[in-house]
GROMACS .gro file of C-alpha atoms in nm:
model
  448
    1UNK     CA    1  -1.597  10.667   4.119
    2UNK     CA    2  -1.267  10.840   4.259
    3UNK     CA    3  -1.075  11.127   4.094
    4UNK     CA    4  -0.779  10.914   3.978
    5UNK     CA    5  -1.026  10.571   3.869
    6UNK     CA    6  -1.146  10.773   3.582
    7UNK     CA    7  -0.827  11.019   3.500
    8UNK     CA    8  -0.606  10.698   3.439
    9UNK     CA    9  -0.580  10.645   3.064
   10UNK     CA   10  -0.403  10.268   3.128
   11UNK     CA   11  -0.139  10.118   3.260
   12UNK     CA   12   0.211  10.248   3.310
   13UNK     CA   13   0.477  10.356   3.002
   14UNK     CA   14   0.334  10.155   2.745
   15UNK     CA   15  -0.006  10.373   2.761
   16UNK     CA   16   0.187  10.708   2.782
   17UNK     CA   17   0.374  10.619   2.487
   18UNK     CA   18   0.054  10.501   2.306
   19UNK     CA   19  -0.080  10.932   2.400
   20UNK     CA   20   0.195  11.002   2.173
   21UNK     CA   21   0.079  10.837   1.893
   22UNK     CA   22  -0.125  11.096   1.659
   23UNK     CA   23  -0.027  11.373   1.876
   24UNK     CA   24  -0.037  11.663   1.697
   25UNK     CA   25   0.327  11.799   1.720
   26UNK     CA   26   0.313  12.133   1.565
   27UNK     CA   27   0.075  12.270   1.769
   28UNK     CA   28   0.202  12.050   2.085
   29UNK     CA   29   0.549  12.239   1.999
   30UNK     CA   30   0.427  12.585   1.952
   31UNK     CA   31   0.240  12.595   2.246
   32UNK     CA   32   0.503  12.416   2.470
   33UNK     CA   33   0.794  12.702   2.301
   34UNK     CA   34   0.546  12.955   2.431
   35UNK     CA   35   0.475  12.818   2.781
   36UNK     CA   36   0.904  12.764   2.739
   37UNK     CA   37   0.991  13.145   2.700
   38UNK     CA   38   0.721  13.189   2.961
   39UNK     CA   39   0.910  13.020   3.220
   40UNK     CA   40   1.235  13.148   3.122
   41UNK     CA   41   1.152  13.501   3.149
   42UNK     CA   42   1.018  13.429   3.512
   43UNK     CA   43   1.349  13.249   3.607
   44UNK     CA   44   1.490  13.586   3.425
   45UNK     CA   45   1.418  13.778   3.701
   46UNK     CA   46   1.543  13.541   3.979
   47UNK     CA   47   1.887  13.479   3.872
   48UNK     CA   48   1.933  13.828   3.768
   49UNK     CA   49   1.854  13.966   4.123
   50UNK     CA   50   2.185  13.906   4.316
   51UNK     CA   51   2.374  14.104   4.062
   52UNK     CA   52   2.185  14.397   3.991
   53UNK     CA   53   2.166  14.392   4.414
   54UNK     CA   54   2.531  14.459   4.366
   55UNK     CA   55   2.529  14.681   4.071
   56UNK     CA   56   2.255  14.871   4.248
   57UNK     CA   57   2.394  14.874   4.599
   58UNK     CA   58   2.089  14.820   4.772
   59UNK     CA   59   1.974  14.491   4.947
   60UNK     CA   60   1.851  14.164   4.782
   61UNK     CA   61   1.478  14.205   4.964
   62UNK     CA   62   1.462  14.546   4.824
   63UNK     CA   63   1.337  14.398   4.484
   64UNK     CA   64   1.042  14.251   4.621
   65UNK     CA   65   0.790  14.478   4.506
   66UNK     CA   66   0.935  14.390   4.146
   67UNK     CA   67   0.877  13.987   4.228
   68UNK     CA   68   0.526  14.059   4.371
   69UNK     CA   69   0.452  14.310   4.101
   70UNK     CA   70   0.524  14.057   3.794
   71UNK     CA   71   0.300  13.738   3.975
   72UNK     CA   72  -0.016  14.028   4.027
   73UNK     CA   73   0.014  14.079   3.632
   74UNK     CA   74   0.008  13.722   3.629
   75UNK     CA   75  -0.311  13.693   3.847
   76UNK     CA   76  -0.481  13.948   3.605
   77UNK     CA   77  -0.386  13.752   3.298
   78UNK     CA   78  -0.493  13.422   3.417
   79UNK     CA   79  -0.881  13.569   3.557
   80UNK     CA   80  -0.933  13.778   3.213
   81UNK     CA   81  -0.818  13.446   2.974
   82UNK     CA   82  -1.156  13.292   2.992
   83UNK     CA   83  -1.300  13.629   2.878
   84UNK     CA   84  -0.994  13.694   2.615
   85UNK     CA   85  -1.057  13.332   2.475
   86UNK     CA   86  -1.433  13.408   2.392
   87UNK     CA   87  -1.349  13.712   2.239
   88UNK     CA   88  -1.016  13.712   2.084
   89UNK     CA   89  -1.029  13.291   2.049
   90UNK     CA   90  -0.766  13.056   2.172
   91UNK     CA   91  -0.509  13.089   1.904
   92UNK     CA   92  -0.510  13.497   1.894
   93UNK     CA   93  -0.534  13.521   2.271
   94UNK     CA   94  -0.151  13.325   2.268
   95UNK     CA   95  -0.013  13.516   2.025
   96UNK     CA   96  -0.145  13.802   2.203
   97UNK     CA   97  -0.002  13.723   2.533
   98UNK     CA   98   0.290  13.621   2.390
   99UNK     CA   99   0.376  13.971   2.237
  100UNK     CA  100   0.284  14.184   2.525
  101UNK     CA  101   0.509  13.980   2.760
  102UNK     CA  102   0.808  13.975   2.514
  103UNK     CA  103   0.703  14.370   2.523
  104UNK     CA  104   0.758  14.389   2.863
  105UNK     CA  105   1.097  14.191   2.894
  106UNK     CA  106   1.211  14.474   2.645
  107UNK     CA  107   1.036  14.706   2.842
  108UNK     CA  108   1.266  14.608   3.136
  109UNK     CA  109   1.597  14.649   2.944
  110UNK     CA  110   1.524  14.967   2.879
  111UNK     CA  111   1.468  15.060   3.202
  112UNK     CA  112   1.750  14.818   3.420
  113UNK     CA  113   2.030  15.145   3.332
  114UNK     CA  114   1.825  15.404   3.520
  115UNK     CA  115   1.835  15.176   3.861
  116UNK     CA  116   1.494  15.268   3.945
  117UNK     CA  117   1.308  15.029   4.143
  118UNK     CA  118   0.989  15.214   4.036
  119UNK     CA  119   1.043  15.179   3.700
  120UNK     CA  120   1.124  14.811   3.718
  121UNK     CA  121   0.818  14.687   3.942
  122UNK     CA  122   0.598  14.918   3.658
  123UNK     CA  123   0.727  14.692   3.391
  124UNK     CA  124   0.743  14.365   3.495
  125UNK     CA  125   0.381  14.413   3.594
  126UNK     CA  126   0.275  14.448   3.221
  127UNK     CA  127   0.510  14.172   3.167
  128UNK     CA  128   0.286  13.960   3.424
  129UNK     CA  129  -0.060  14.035   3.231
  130UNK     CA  130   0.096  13.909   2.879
  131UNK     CA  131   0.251  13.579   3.096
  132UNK     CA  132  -0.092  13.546   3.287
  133UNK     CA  133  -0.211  13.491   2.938
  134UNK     CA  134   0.040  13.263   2.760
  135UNK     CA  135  -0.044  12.940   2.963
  136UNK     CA  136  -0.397  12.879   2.979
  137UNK     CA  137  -0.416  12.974   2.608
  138UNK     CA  138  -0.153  12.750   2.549
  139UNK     CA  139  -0.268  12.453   2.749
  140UNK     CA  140  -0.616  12.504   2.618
  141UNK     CA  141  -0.528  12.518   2.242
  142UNK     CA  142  -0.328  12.230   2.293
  143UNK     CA  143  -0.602  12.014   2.475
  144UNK     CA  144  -0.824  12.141   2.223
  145UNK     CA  145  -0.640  11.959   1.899
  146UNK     CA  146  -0.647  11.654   2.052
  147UNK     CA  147  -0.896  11.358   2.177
  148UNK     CA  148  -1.018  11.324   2.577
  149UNK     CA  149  -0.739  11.007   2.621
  150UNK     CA  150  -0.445  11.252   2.472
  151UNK     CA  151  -0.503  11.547   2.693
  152UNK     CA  152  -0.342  11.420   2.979
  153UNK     CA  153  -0.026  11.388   2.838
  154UNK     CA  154  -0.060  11.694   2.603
  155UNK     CA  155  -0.170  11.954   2.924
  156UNK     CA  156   0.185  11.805   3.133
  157UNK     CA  157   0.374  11.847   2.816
  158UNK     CA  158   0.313  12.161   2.742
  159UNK     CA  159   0.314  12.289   3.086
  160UNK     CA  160   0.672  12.141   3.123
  161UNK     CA  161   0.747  12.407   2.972
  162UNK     CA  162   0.777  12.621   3.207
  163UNK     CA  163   1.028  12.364   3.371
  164UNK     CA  164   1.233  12.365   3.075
  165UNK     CA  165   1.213  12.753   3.026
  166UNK     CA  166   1.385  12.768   3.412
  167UNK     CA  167   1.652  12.508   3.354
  168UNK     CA  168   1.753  12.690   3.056
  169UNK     CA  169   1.776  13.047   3.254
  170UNK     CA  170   1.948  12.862   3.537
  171UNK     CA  171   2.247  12.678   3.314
  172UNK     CA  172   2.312  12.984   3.057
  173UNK     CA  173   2.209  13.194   3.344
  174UNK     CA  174   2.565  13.284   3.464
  175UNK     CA  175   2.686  13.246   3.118
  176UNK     CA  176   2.467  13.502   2.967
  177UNK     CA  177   2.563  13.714   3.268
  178UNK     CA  178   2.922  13.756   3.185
  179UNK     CA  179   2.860  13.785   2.802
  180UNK     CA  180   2.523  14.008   2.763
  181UNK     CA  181   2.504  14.118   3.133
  182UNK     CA  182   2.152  14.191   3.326
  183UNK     CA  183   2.044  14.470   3.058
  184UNK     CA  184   2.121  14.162   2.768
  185UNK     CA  185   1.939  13.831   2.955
  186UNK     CA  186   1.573  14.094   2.885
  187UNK     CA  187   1.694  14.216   2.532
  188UNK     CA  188   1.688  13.762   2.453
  189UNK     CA  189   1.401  13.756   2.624
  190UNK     CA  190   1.225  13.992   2.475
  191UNK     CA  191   1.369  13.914   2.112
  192UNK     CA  192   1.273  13.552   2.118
  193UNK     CA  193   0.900  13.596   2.223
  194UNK     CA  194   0.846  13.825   1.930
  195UNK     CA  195   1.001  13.569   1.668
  196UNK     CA  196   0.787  13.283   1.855
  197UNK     CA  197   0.483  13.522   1.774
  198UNK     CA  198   0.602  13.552   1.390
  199UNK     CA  199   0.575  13.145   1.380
  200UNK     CA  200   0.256  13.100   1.546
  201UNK     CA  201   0.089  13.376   1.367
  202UNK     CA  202   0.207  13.179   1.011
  203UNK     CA  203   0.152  12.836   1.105
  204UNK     CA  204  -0.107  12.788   1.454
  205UNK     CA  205  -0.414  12.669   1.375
  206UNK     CA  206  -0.757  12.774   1.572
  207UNK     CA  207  -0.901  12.585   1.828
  208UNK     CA  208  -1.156  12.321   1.627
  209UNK     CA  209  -1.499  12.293   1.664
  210UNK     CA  210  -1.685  12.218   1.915
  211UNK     CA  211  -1.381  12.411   2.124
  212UNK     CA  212  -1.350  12.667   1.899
  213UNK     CA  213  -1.762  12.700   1.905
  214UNK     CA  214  -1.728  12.775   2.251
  215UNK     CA  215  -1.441  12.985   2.288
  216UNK     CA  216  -1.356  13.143   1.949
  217UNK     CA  217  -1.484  13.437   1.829
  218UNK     CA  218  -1.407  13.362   1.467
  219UNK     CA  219  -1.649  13.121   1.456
  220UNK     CA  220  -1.995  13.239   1.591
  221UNK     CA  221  -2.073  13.593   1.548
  222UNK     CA  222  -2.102  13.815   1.897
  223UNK     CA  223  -2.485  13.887   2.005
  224UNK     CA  224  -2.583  13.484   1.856
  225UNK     CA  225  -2.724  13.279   2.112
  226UNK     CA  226  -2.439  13.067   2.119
  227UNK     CA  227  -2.173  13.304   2.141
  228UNK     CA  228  -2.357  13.451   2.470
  229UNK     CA  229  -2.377  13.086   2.628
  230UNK     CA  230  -2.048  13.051   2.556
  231UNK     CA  231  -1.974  13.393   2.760
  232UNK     CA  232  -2.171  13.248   3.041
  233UNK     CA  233  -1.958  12.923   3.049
  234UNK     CA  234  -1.644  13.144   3.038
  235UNK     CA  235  -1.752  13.305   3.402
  236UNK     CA  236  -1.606  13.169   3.733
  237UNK     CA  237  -1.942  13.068   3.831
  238UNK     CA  238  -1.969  12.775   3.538
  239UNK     CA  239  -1.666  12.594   3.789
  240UNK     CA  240  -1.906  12.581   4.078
  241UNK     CA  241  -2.230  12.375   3.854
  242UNK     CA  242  -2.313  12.091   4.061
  243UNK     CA  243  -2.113  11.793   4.039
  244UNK     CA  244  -1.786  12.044   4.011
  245UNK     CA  245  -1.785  12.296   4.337
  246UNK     CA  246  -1.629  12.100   4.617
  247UNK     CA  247  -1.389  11.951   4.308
  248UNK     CA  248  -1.329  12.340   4.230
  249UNK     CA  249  -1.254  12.480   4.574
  250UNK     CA  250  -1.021  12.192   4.705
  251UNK     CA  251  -0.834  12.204   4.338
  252UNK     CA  252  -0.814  12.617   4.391
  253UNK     CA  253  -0.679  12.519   4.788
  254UNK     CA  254  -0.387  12.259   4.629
  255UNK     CA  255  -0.297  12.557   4.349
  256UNK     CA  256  -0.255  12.820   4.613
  257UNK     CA  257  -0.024  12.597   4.842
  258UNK     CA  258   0.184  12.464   4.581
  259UNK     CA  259   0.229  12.751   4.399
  260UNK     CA  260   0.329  12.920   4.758
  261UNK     CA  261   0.606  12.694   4.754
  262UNK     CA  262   0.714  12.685   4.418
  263UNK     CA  263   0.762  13.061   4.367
  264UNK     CA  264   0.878  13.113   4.672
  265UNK     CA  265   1.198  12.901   4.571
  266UNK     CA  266   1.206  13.018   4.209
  267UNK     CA  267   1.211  13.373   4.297
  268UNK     CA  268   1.431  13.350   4.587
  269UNK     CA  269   1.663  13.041   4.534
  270UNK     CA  270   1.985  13.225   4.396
  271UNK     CA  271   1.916  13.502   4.648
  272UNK     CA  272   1.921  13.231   4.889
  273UNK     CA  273   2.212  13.043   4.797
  274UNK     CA  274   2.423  13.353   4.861
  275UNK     CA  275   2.376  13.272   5.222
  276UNK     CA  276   2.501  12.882   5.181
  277UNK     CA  277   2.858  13.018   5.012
  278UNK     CA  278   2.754  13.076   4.672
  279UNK     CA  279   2.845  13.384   4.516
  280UNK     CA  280   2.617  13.590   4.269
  281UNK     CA  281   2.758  13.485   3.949
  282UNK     CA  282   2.756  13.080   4.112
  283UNK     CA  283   2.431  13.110   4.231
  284UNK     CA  284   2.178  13.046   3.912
  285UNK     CA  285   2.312  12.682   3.950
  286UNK     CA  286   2.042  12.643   4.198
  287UNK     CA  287   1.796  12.740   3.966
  288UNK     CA  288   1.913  12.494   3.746
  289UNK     CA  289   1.864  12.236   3.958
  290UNK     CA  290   1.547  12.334   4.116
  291UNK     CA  291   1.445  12.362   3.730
  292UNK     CA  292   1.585  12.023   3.587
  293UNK     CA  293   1.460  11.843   3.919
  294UNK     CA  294   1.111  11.999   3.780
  295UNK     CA  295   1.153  11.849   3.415
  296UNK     CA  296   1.208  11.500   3.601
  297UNK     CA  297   0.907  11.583   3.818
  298UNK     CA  298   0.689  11.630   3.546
  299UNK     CA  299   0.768  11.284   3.355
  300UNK     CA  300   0.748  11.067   3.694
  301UNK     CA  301   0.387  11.286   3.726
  302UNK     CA  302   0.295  11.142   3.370
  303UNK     CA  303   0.412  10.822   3.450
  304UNK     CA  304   0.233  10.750   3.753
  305UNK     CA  305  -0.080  10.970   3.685
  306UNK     CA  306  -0.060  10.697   3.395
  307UNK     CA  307  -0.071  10.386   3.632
  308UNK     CA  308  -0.254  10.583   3.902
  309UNK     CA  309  -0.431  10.834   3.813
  310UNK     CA  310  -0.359  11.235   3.876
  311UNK     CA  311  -0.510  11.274   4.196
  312UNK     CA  312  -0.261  11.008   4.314
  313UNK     CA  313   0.011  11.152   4.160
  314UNK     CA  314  -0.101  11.500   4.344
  315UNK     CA  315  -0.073  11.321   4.633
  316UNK     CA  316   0.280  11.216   4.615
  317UNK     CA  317   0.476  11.426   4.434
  318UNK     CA  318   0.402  11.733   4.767
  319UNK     CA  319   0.511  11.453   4.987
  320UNK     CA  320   0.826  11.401   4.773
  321UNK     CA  321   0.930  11.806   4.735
  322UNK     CA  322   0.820  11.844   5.093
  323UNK     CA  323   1.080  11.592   5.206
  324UNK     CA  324   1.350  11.753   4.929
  325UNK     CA  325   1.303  12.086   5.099
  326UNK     CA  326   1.382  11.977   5.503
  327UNK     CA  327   1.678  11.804   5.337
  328UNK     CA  328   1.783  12.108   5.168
  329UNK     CA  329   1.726  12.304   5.517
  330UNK     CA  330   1.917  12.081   5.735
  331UNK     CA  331   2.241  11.959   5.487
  332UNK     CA  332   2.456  12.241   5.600
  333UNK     CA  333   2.784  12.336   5.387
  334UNK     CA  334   2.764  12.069   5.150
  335UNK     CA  335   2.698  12.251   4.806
  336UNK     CA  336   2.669  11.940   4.593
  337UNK     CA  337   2.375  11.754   4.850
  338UNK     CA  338   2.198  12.090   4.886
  339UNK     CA  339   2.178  12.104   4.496
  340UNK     CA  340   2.050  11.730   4.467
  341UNK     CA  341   1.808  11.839   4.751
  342UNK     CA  342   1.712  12.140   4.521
  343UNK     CA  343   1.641  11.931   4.226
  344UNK     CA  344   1.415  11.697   4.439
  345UNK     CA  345   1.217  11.996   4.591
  346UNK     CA  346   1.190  12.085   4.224
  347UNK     CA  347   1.090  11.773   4.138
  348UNK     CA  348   0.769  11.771   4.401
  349UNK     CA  349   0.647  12.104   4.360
  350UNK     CA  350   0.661  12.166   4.028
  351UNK     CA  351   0.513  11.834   3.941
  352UNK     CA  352   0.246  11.915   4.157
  353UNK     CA  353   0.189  12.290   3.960
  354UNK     CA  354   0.216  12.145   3.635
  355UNK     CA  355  -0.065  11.814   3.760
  356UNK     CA  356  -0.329  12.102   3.891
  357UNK     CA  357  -0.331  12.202   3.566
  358UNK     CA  358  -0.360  11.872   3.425
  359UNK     CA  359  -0.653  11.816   3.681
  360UNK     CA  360  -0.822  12.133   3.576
  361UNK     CA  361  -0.799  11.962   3.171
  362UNK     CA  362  -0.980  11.684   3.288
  363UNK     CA  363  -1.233  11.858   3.525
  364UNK     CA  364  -1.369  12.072   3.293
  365UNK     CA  365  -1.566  12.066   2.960
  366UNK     CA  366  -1.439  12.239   2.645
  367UNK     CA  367  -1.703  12.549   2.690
  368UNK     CA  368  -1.528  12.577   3.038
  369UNK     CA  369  -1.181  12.468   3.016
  370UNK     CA  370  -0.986  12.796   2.952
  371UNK     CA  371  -1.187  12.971   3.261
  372UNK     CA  372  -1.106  12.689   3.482
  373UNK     CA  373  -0.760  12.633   3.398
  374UNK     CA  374  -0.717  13.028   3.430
  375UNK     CA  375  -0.884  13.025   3.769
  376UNK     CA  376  -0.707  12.768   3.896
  377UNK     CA  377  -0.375  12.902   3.779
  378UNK     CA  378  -0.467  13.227   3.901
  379UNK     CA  379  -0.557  13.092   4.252
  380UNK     CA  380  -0.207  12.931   4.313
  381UNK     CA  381  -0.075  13.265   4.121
  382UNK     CA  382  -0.218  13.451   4.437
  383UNK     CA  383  -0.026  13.191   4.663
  384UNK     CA  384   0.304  13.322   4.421
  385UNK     CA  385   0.239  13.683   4.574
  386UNK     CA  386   0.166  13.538   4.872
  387UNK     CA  387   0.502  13.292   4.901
  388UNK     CA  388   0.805  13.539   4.765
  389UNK     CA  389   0.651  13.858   4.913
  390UNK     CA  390   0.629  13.668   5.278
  391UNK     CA  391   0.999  13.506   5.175
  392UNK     CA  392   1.129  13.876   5.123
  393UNK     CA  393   0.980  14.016   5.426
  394UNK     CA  394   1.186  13.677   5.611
  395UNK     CA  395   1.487  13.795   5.413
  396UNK     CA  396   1.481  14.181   5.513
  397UNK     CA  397   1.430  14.059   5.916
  398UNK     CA  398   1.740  13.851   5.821
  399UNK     CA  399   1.614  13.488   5.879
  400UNK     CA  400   1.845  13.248   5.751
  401UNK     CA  401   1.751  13.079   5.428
  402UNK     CA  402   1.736  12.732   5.573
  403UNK     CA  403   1.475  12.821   5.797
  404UNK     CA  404   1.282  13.015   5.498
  405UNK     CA  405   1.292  12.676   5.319
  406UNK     CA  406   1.185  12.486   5.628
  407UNK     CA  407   0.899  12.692   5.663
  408UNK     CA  408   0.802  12.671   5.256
  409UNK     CA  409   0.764  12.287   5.313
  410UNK     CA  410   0.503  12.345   5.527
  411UNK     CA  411   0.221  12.413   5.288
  412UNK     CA  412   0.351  12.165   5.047
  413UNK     CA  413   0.255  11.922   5.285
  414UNK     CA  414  -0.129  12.097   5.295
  415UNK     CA  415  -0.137  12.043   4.958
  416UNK     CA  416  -0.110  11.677   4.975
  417UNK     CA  417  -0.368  11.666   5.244
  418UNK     CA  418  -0.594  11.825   5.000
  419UNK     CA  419  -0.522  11.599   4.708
  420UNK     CA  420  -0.644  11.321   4.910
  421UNK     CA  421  -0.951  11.474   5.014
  422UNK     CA  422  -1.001  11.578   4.622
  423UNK     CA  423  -0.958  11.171   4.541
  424UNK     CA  424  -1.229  11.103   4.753
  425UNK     CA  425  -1.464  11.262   4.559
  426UNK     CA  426  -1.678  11.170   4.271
  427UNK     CA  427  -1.511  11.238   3.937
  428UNK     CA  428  -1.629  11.545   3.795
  429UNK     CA  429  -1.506  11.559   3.476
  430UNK     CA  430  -1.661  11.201   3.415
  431UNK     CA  431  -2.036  11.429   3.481
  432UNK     CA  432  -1.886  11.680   3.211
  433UNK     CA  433  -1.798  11.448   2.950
  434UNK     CA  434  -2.157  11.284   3.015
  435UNK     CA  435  -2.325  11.668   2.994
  436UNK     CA  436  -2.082  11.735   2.681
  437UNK     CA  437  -2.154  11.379   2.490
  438UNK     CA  438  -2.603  11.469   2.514
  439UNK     CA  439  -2.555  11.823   2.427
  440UNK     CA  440  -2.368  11.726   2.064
  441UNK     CA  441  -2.640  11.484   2.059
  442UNK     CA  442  -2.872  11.721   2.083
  443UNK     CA  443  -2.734  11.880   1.820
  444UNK     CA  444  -2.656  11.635   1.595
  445UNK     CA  445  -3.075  11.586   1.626
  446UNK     CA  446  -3.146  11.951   1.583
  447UNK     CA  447  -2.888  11.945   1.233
  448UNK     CA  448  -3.111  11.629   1.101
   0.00000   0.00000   0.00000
């Protein structure tokens, strides 16, 4: 049986609309608010660059190390949530994350005035571990609440996110420029983080059993036999068991590739625009677009991972932002058709983020979903080192940003290379779900 044969909860809207049904909003909402500020505070960054690159009087590519910086944090976060989630548990791990990156968005207004570059890369790196954090606890929580035929739709909800957190920075972007300034945009997004963390410490529930068995602390006691299997099934080598390796590595290939691409134009896409005619204050437009186009990437990936199945959808929505991007690099002057051509590069690669994720749900059983969703976020989190450090290096040697785009399209269309190779294979999660259904048989035996 192929990847998308067994993924495939029906047939079109009707059966997305029947996910919705019992969905369990509170936690849905909480987790997709985190995942939210999470994305806005990375867009933060991006639209703020062109002006403090004035204010600072130093070049654009200069910042770099304070891009690359943030996205290592973010590596960290992601590799240690596994870990975090068996000893902290799903629901304290979020809030967790969730306070030390609004710590470090306050962290970096109080730091912007001294114009240190130093100071600023030092920050946003802690800001990176506490984001590295937020969205494989979130996702996993999420999945957690809710039946196998609901976490499809739950994992790309939440995740969009992230969309939505970018499409907010890029329309207020220019907005909260002129009223708060750079110093102001980190003071929000530090202040709203913190409130978020208020709400989900009053009213988010823990993961339930048999997640919460596996990857709560709270609910079997450290040095029990269970709690150290559970450790074991929070290490990266649980994602190679037979059945899941070559599922693993070509799912860790497609994150790396699309992530390349996807940072690459959120860090560097108002930078960029500069170079088309836009000026600094103008230029978080194109982050709005590149964000929205996301948010309409991530419903067409629900809808046709509906029909299709996700490793289908992974295979289109590349071939889509791939196409989006050499339209973007060849349309010349024309603001409003570069924009559109934004929003459908936005479109492909961020669908294509936010479906890995949704892959790595469905992969993986509950024991081993927060490592593997970490991992495989953490793997295309090395390709967003990888993609804006290689983007600044482009921009310092003065390459035009057409070409820079041109060349970003080039692993997008790797990644849908991969994606077909991954539907060729035999379904893993459909092995896990087997493994998972005898071992709560096994217990439901041992209990009588």
């Amino acid at each position: 049986m192929r990847h998308d044969e067994s993924t495939a909860t029906g047939s079109g809207r009707g059966s997305v609309l029947a996910s919705f049904r019992g969905m369990r909003f509170g936690v849905v909402g909480l987790a997709f608010l985190a995942v939210l500020l999470d994305g806005f505070d990375s867009a933060s960054l991006s639209f703020v660059l062109p002006s403090l690159a004035e204010q600072w009087g130093v070049a654009s590519a200069d910042f770099t190390p304070a891009v690359v910086l943030t996205n290592i944090g973010v590596v960290l976060g992601y590799l240690a949530s596994g870990r975090l989630a068996v000893r902290l548990g799903l629901r304290r791990m979020l809030i967790a994350g969730t306070v030390l990156f609004a710590a470090g968005s306050l962290a970096t207004a109080l730091v912007l005035p001294l114009e240190s570059l130093t100071a600023l890369s030092t920050v946003r790196l802690i800001t990176g571990l506490g984001l590295g954090v937020v969205l494989p606890g979130a996702v996993s929580l999420a999945a957690a609440h809710h039946p196998d035929e609901q976490r499809q739709t739950v994992s790309v909800t939440v995740t969009l996110g992230l969309a939505f957190g970018g499409t907010v920075a890029g329309v207020f972007g220019s907005s909260m420029l002129a009223s708060v300034g750079s110093t102001g945009v980190f003071w929000i997004g530090g202040a709203l983080p913190l409130l978020l963390a208020v709400l989900m410490g009053r009213w988010l529930p823990a993961a339930p059993a048999p997640a919460a068995a596996a990857a709560d602390s709270t609910v079997t006691a450290p040095g029990t036999d269970h709690s150290a299997a559970a450790a074991r099934e929070a290490r990266v080598g649980a994602l190679f068991a037979p059945g899941l390796r070559a599922a693993t590595v070509l799912l860790w290939i497609f994150a790396f590739l699309v992530f390349i691409a996807s940072y690459t134009l959120q860090s560097w896409v108002p930078t960029l625009l500069t170079g088309y005619g836009f000026s600094a204050s103008q230029a978080p437009i194109g982050l709005a677009f590149l964000s929205f186009g996301g948010v309409v990437g991530g419903i067409v990936l629900l809808l046709l991972a509906a029909r299709k199945g996700i490793t289908f959808a992974l295979m289109v929505m590349p071939v889509i932002g791939a196409v989006s991007m050499v339209a973007a690099a060849t349309v010349g002057t024309d603001h409003t058709a570069l924009l559109l051509a934004l929003a459908g590069a936005g479109a492909g690669v961020t669908a294509s983020q936010i479906g890995q994720l949704t892959l790595a749900v469905a992969m993986y059983p509950p024991a081993t979903r927060t490592a593997g969703v970490g991992w495989a976020a953490a793997l295309g989190r090395v390709g967003s080192i990888v993609g804006p450090a290689a983007a600044g290096v482009l921009l310092a040697l003065s390459l035009p940003g057409d070409d820079i785009v041109l060349l970003t399209a080039i692993p997008v269309v790797v990644a849908a290379v991969s994606a077909a190779v991954l539907r060729r294979l035999p379904h893993a999660a459909d092995r896990t779900n087997e493994a998972e259904d005898a071992e709560r048989k096994e217990q439901e035996v041992a209990a009588r």
